[in-house]
Amino acid sequence: MDCVRQLYKESGIRGIYKGTGLTLMRDIPASGMYFMTYEWLKHILTPEGKSPGDLNVLSVLFAGGMAGIFNWAVAIPPDVLKSRFQTAPEGKYPNGFRDVLRELIREEGIGSLYKGFTAVMLRAFPANAACFLGFEMAMKFLNWVAPGL
């Protein structure tokens, strides 16, 4: 709450929501890629005549891990822009992400949009593999506890 108070005092309501548009620019396409990749890989990995719900643990881990990789491949550039914008001093980028993008490419080149790529990708596979395995296990449990609900 102290952080919210300070942001509000410094920049008003806009300060609290600084970077929301950039967050949406990152999350909407990245989430689409995330879930599309997971469902597509589950479909590809499902043996003929079987249901995706019957996939073994390794297949679920692979599909979930790859979904995380594809998610972040799409999300990294807007995430870099968002982070730069949110941490910049007030007024540095009056035209929002366009100013951030221009400055970043001019000073550091197009590759700067992929800062942190290696660290993000190393984390993406195991974190998302575990996430989707947990999701699938929870769904199996809930379907067992309350079938047909």
mmCIF file of N, CA and C in Angstrom, residues 14-97:
data_model
loop_
_atom_site.group_PDB
_atom_site.id
_atom_site.type_symbol
_atom_site.label_atom_id
_atom_site.label_comp_id
_atom_site.label_asym_id
_atom_site.label_seq_id
_atom_site.Cartn_x
_atom_site.Cartn_y
_atom_site.Cartn_z
ATOM 1 N N ARG A 14 -2.512 7.810 -13.018
ATOM 2 C CA ARG A 14 -1.742 7.315 -14.164
ATOM 3 C C ARG A 14 -0.473 6.599 -13.712
ATOM 4 N N GLY A 15 0.125 7.053 -12.617
ATOM 5 C CA GLY A 15 1.346 6.433 -12.111
ATOM 6 C C GLY A 15 1.124 5.000 -11.664
ATOM 7 N N ILE A 16 -0.054 4.744 -11.118
ATOM 8 C CA ILE A 16 -0.370 3.396 -10.646
ATOM 9 C C ILE A 16 -0.497 2.428 -11.821
ATOM 10 N N TYR A 17 -1.006 2.930 -12.934
ATOM 11 C CA TYR A 17 -1.243 2.082 -14.107
ATOM 12 C C TYR A 17 -0.198 2.253 -15.202
ATOM 13 N N LYS A 18 0.932 2.855 -14.883
ATOM 14 C CA LYS A 18 1.998 3.081 -15.864
ATOM 15 C C LYS A 18 2.456 1.744 -16.453
ATOM 16 N N GLY A 19 2.390 1.626 -17.749
ATOM 17 C CA GLY A 19 2.845 0.415 -18.423
ATOM 18 C C GLY A 19 1.755 -0.616 -18.657
ATOM 19 N N THR A 20 0.524 -0.306 -18.300
ATOM 20 C CA THR A 20 -0.563 -1.277 -18.478
ATOM 21 C C THR A 20 -0.758 -1.624 -19.951
ATOM 22 N N GLY A 21 -0.726 -0.626 -20.811
ATOM 23 C CA GLY A 21 -0.872 -0.885 -22.245
ATOM 24 C C GLY A 21 0.229 -1.792 -22.763
ATOM 25 N N LEU A 22 1.458 -1.553 -22.314
ATOM 26 C CA LEU A 22 2.583 -2.403 -22.724
ATOM 27 C C LEU A 22 2.452 -3.808 -22.154
ATOM 28 N N THR A 23 1.921 -3.910 -20.957
ATOM 29 C CA THR A 23 1.694 -5.239 -20.377
ATOM 30 C C THR A 23 0.699 -6.015 -21.231
ATOM 31 N N LEU A 24 -0.355 -5.351 -21.674
ATOM 32 C CA LEU A 24 -1.334 -6.015 -22.543
ATOM 33 C C LEU A 24 -0.723 -6.369 -23.893
ATOM 34 N N MET A 25 0.149 -5.493 -24.420
ATOM 35 C CA MET A 25 0.827 -5.788 -25.685
ATOM 36 C C MET A 25 1.722 -7.016 -25.554
ATOM 37 N N ARG A 26 2.209 -7.267 -24.366
ATOM 38 C CA ARG A 26 3.029 -8.449 -24.120
ATOM 39 C C ARG A 26 2.154 -9.673 -23.876
ATOM 40 N N ASP A 27 1.189 -9.535 -22.981
ATOM 41 C CA ASP A 27 0.461 -10.704 -22.496
ATOM 42 C C ASP A 27 -0.569 -11.269 -23.456
ATOM 43 N N ILE A 28 -1.228 -10.434 -24.247
ATOM 44 C CA ILE A 28 -2.275 -10.962 -25.124
ATOM 45 C C ILE A 28 -1.695 -11.889 -26.186
ATOM 46 N N PRO A 29 -0.724 -11.443 -26.994
ATOM 47 C CA PRO A 29 -0.184 -12.380 -27.992
ATOM 48 C C PRO A 29 0.604 -13.533 -27.360
ATOM 49 N N ALA A 30 1.323 -13.253 -26.268
ATOM 50 C CA ALA A 30 2.116 -14.303 -25.633
ATOM 51 C C ALA A 30 1.221 -15.386 -25.030
ATOM 52 N N SER A 31 0.124 -14.981 -24.420
ATOM 53 C CA SER A 31 -0.795 -15.982 -23.852
ATOM 54 C C SER A 31 -1.477 -16.789 -24.938
ATOM 55 N N GLY A 32 -1.801 -16.130 -26.045
ATOM 56 C CA GLY A 32 -2.361 -16.869 -27.174
ATOM 57 C C GLY A 32 -1.389 -17.930 -27.667
ATOM 58 N N MET A 33 -0.128 -17.550 -27.798
ATOM 59 C CA MET A 33 0.900 -18.493 -28.241
ATOM 60 C C MET A 33 1.079 -19.618 -27.219
ATOM 61 N N TYR A 34 1.019 -19.261 -25.950
ATOM 62 C CA TYR A 34 1.215 -20.205 -24.849
ATOM 63 C C TYR A 34 0.183 -21.328 -24.899
ATOM 64 N N PHE A 35 -1.083 -20.957 -24.875
ATOM 65 C CA PHE A 35 -2.135 -21.972 -24.826
ATOM 66 C C PHE A 35 -2.299 -22.691 -26.156
ATOM 67 N N MET A 36 -2.093 -21.979 -27.258
ATOM 68 C CA MET A 36 -2.177 -22.622 -28.568
ATOM 69 C C MET A 36 -1.085 -23.691 -28.705
ATOM 70 N N THR A 37 0.126 -23.351 -28.297
ATOM 71 C CA THR A 37 1.234 -24.308 -28.382
ATOM 72 C C THR A 37 0.971 -25.522 -27.510
ATOM 73 N N TYR A 38 0.504 -25.302 -26.291
ATOM 74 C CA TYR A 38 0.242 -26.415 -25.379
ATOM 75 C C TYR A 38 -0.817 -27.356 -25.956
ATOM 76 N N GLU A 39 -1.920 -26.805 -26.401
ATOM 77 C CA GLU A 39 -2.997 -27.645 -26.941
ATOM 78 C C GLU A 39 -2.576 -28.335 -28.236
ATOM 79 N N TRP A 40 -1.852 -27.626 -29.084
ATOM 80 C CA TRP A 40 -1.379 -28.213 -30.341
ATOM 81 C C TRP A 40 -0.434 -29.385 -30.065
ATOM 82 N N LEU A 41 0.524 -29.204 -29.154
ATOM 83 C CA LEU A 41 1.462 -30.281 -28.842
ATOM 84 C C LEU A 41 0.760 -31.456 -28.160
ATOM 85 N N LYS A 42 -0.195 -31.170 -27.298
ATOM 86 C CA LYS A 42 -0.964 -32.274 -26.699
ATOM 87 C C LYS A 42 -1.659 -33.079 -27.795
ATOM 88 N N HIS A 43 -2.233 -32.391 -28.763
ATOM 89 C CA HIS A 43 -2.914 -33.061 -29.883
ATOM 90 C C HIS A 43 -1.921 -33.903 -30.697
ATOM 91 N N ILE A 44 -0.768 -33.318 -31.016
ATOM 92 C CA ILE A 44 0.265 -34.013 -31.805
ATOM 93 C C ILE A 44 0.790 -35.239 -31.057
ATOM 94 N N LEU A 45 0.961 -35.129 -29.757
ATOM 95 C CA LEU A 45 1.550 -36.203 -28.947
ATOM 96 C C LEU A 45 0.552 -37.283 -28.541
ATOM 97 N N THR A 46 -0.736 -37.051 -28.764
ATOM 98 C CA THR A 46 -1.763 -38.023 -28.380
ATOM 99 C C THR A 46 -1.823 -39.143 -29.414
ATOM 100 N N PRO A 47 -1.626 -40.392 -28.975
ATOM 101 C CA PRO A 47 -1.724 -41.513 -29.911
ATOM 102 C C PRO A 47 -3.140 -41.618 -30.492
ATOM 103 N N GLU A 48 -3.220 -42.092 -31.714
ATOM 104 C CA GLU A 48 -4.519 -42.227 -32.376
ATOM 105 C C GLU A 48 -5.441 -43.114 -31.547
ATOM 106 N N GLY A 49 -6.664 -42.688 -31.429
ATOM 107 C CA GLY A 49 -7.656 -43.434 -30.664
ATOM 108 C C GLY A 49 -7.655 -43.113 -29.180
ATOM 109 N N LYS A 50 -6.724 -42.279 -28.750
ATOM 110 C CA LYS A 50 -6.639 -41.899 -27.329
ATOM 111 C C LYS A 50 -7.088 -40.453 -27.145
ATOM 112 N N SER A 51 -7.272 -40.081 -25.899
ATOM 113 C CA SER A 51 -7.671 -38.725 -25.537
ATOM 114 C C SER A 51 -6.444 -37.954 -25.034
ATOM 115 N N PRO A 52 -6.370 -36.642 -25.271
ATOM 116 C CA PRO A 52 -5.256 -35.869 -24.706
ATOM 117 C C PRO A 52 -5.165 -35.992 -23.185
ATOM 118 N N GLY A 53 -6.273 -36.303 -22.531
ATOM 119 C CA GLY A 53 -6.264 -36.505 -21.087
ATOM 120 C C GLY A 53 -5.522 -37.757 -20.664
ATOM 121 N N ASP A 54 -5.227 -38.636 -21.626
ATOM 122 C CA ASP A 54 -4.508 -39.876 -21.331
ATOM 123 C C ASP A 54 -3.003 -39.759 -21.541
ATOM 124 N N LEU A 55 -2.516 -38.567 -21.860
ATOM 125 C CA LEU A 55 -1.080 -38.407 -22.114
ATOM 126 C C LEU A 55 -0.265 -38.767 -20.883
ATOM 127 N N ASN A 56 0.922 -39.321 -21.133
ATOM 128 C CA ASN A 56 1.801 -39.656 -20.009
ATOM 129 C C ASN A 56 2.495 -38.395 -19.485
ATOM 130 N N VAL A 57 3.116 -38.516 -18.342
ATOM 131 C CA VAL A 57 3.729 -37.373 -17.656
ATOM 132 C C VAL A 57 4.790 -36.703 -18.528
ATOM 133 N N LEU A 58 5.630 -37.496 -19.204
ATOM 134 C CA LEU A 58 6.688 -36.902 -20.019
ATOM 135 C C LEU A 58 6.119 -36.073 -21.171
ATOM 136 N N SER A 59 5.043 -36.521 -21.770
ATOM 137 C CA SER A 59 4.421 -35.761 -22.858
ATOM 138 C C SER A 59 3.831 -34.455 -22.341
ATOM 139 N N VAL A 60 3.199 -34.494 -21.183
ATOM 140 C CA VAL A 60 2.644 -33.272 -20.581
ATOM 141 C C VAL A 60 3.773 -32.308 -20.235
ATOM 142 N N LEU A 61 4.856 -32.820 -19.661
ATOM 143 C CA LEU A 61 6.001 -31.975 -19.324
ATOM 144 C C LEU A 61 6.590 -31.331 -20.581
ATOM 145 N N PHE A 62 6.725 -32.110 -21.646
ATOM 146 C CA PHE A 62 7.275 -31.578 -22.893
ATOM 147 C C PHE A 62 6.363 -30.491 -23.474
ATOM 148 N N ALA A 63 5.074 -30.775 -23.556
ATOM 149 C CA ALA A 63 4.129 -29.802 -24.117
ATOM 150 C C ALA A 63 4.109 -28.524 -23.283
ATOM 151 N N GLY A 64 4.101 -28.658 -21.970
ATOM 152 C CA GLY A 64 4.094 -27.487 -21.098
ATOM 153 C C GLY A 64 5.383 -26.688 -21.193
ATOM 154 N N GLY A 65 6.508 -27.381 -21.218
ATOM 155 C CA GLY A 65 7.795 -26.696 -21.337
ATOM 156 C C GLY A 65 7.927 -25.945 -22.644
ATOM 157 N N MET A 66 7.533 -26.579 -23.728
ATOM 158 C CA MET A 66 7.610 -25.920 -25.036
ATOM 159 C C MET A 66 6.623 -24.752 -25.117
ATOM 160 N N ALA A 67 5.479 -24.882 -24.484
ATOM 161 C CA ALA A 67 4.526 -23.764 -24.450
ATOM 162 C C ALA A 67 5.177 -22.549 -23.790
ATOM 163 N N GLY A 68 5.926 -22.776 -22.721
ATOM 164 C CA GLY A 68 6.636 -21.688 -22.058
ATOM 165 C C GLY A 68 7.695 -21.060 -22.951
ATOM 166 N N ILE A 69 8.425 -21.882 -23.684
ATOM 167 C CA ILE A 69 9.443 -21.379 -24.616
ATOM 168 C C ILE A 69 8.794 -20.490 -25.684
ATOM 169 N N PHE A 70 7.706 -20.985 -26.295
ATOM 170 C CA PHE A 70 7.039 -20.212 -27.345
ATOM 171 C C PHE A 70 6.401 -18.940 -26.789
ATOM 172 N N ASN A 71 5.858 -19.017 -25.584
ATOM 173 C CA ASN A 71 5.286 -17.840 -24.926
ATOM 174 C C ASN A 71 6.337 -16.745 -24.815
ATOM 175 N N TRP A 72 7.497 -17.090 -24.275
ATOM 176 C CA TRP A 72 8.513 -16.066 -24.037
ATOM 177 C C TRP A 72 9.205 -15.615 -25.307
ATOM 178 N N ALA A 73 9.233 -16.454 -26.344
ATOM 179 C CA ALA A 73 9.787 -16.006 -27.625
ATOM 180 C C ALA A 73 8.979 -14.822 -28.160
ATOM 181 N N VAL A 74 7.681 -14.844 -27.912
ATOM 182 C CA VAL A 74 6.794 -13.754 -28.330
ATOM 183 C C VAL A 74 6.833 -12.601 -27.316
ATOM 184 N N ALA A 75 6.984 -12.914 -26.044
ATOM 185 C CA ALA A 75 6.824 -11.915 -24.980
ATOM 186 C C ALA A 75 8.062 -11.075 -24.686
ATOM 187 N N ILE A 76 9.253 -11.552 -25.013
ATOM 188 C CA ILE A 76 10.459 -10.844 -24.582
ATOM 189 C C ILE A 76 10.543 -9.411 -25.119
ATOM 190 N N PRO A 77 10.381 -9.155 -26.427
ATOM 191 C CA PRO A 77 10.516 -7.755 -26.877
ATOM 192 C C PRO A 77 9.554 -6.777 -26.185
ATOM 193 N N PRO A 78 8.251 -7.068 -26.125
ATOM 194 C CA PRO A 78 7.406 -6.110 -25.409
ATOM 195 C C PRO A 78 7.700 -6.055 -23.912
ATOM 196 N N ASP A 79 8.225 -7.130 -23.337
ATOM 197 C CA ASP A 79 8.578 -7.109 -21.921
ATOM 198 C C ASP A 79 9.763 -6.177 -21.672
ATOM 199 N N VAL A 80 10.737 -6.193 -22.571
ATOM 200 C CA VAL A 80 11.885 -5.280 -22.455
ATOM 201 C C VAL A 80 11.400 -3.835 -22.546
ATOM 202 N N LEU A 81 10.527 -3.554 -23.512
ATOM 203 C CA LEU A 81 9.990 -2.199 -23.662
ATOM 204 C C LEU A 81 9.223 -1.771 -22.414
ATOM 205 N N LYS A 82 8.380 -2.673 -21.908
ATOM 206 C CA LYS A 82 7.576 -2.381 -20.725
ATOM 207 C C LYS A 82 8.471 -2.084 -19.520
ATOM 208 N N SER A 83 9.475 -2.896 -19.316
ATOM 209 C CA SER A 83 10.360 -2.703 -18.161
ATOM 210 C C SER A 83 11.109 -1.380 -18.250
ATOM 211 N N ARG A 84 11.612 -1.058 -19.436
ATOM 212 C CA ARG A 84 12.297 0.222 -19.625
ATOM 213 C C ARG A 84 11.357 1.395 -19.347
ATOM 214 N N PHE A 85 10.149 1.302 -19.875
ATOM 215 C CA PHE A 85 9.174 2.382 -19.707
ATOM 216 C C PHE A 85 8.795 2.556 -18.239
ATOM 217 N N GLN A 86 8.529 1.459 -17.552
ATOM 218 C CA GLN A 86 8.071 1.542 -16.163
ATOM 219 C C GLN A 86 9.150 2.036 -15.208
ATOM 220 N N THR A 87 10.403 1.775 -15.526
ATOM 221 C CA THR A 87 11.475 2.167 -14.602
ATOM 222 C C THR A 87 12.115 3.498 -14.970
ATOM 223 N N ALA A 88 11.673 4.102 -16.070
ATOM 224 C CA ALA A 88 12.229 5.393 -16.495
ATOM 225 C C ALA A 88 11.715 6.520 -15.609
ATOM 226 N N PRO A 89 12.516 7.545 -15.469
ATOM 227 C CA PRO A 89 12.037 8.725 -14.720
ATOM 228 C C PRO A 89 10.801 9.315 -15.407
ATOM 229 N N GLU A 90 9.942 9.903 -14.620
ATOM 230 C CA GLU A 90 8.704 10.506 -15.128
ATOM 231 C C GLU A 90 9.029 11.509 -16.223
ATOM 232 N N GLY A 91 8.341 11.391 -17.361
ATOM 233 C CA GLY A 91 8.499 12.331 -18.466
ATOM 234 C C GLY A 91 9.583 11.994 -19.467
ATOM 235 N N LYS A 92 10.372 10.956 -19.214
ATOM 236 C CA LYS A 92 11.458 10.608 -20.140
ATOM 237 C C LYS A 92 10.914 10.155 -21.493
ATOM 238 N N TYR A 93 9.807 9.458 -21.484
ATOM 239 C CA TYR A 93 9.228 8.932 -22.719
ATOM 240 C C TYR A 93 7.807 9.479 -22.893
ATOM 241 N N PRO A 94 7.682 10.719 -23.373
ATOM 242 C CA PRO A 94 6.343 11.321 -23.480
ATOM 243 C C PRO A 94 5.434 10.609 -24.483
ATOM 244 N N ASN A 95 6.004 9.937 -25.477
ATOM 245 C CA ASN A 95 5.194 9.218 -26.468
ATOM 246 C C ASN A 95 5.130 7.720 -26.173
ATOM 247 N N GLY A 96 5.393 7.352 -24.930
ATOM 248 C CA GLY A 96 5.253 5.961 -24.515
ATOM 249 C C GLY A 96 6.235 5.022 -25.174
ATOM 250 N N PHE A 97 5.733 3.834 -25.514
ATOM 251 C CA PHE A 97 6.610 2.773 -25.989
ATOM 252 C C PHE A 97 7.317 3.127 -27.297
#
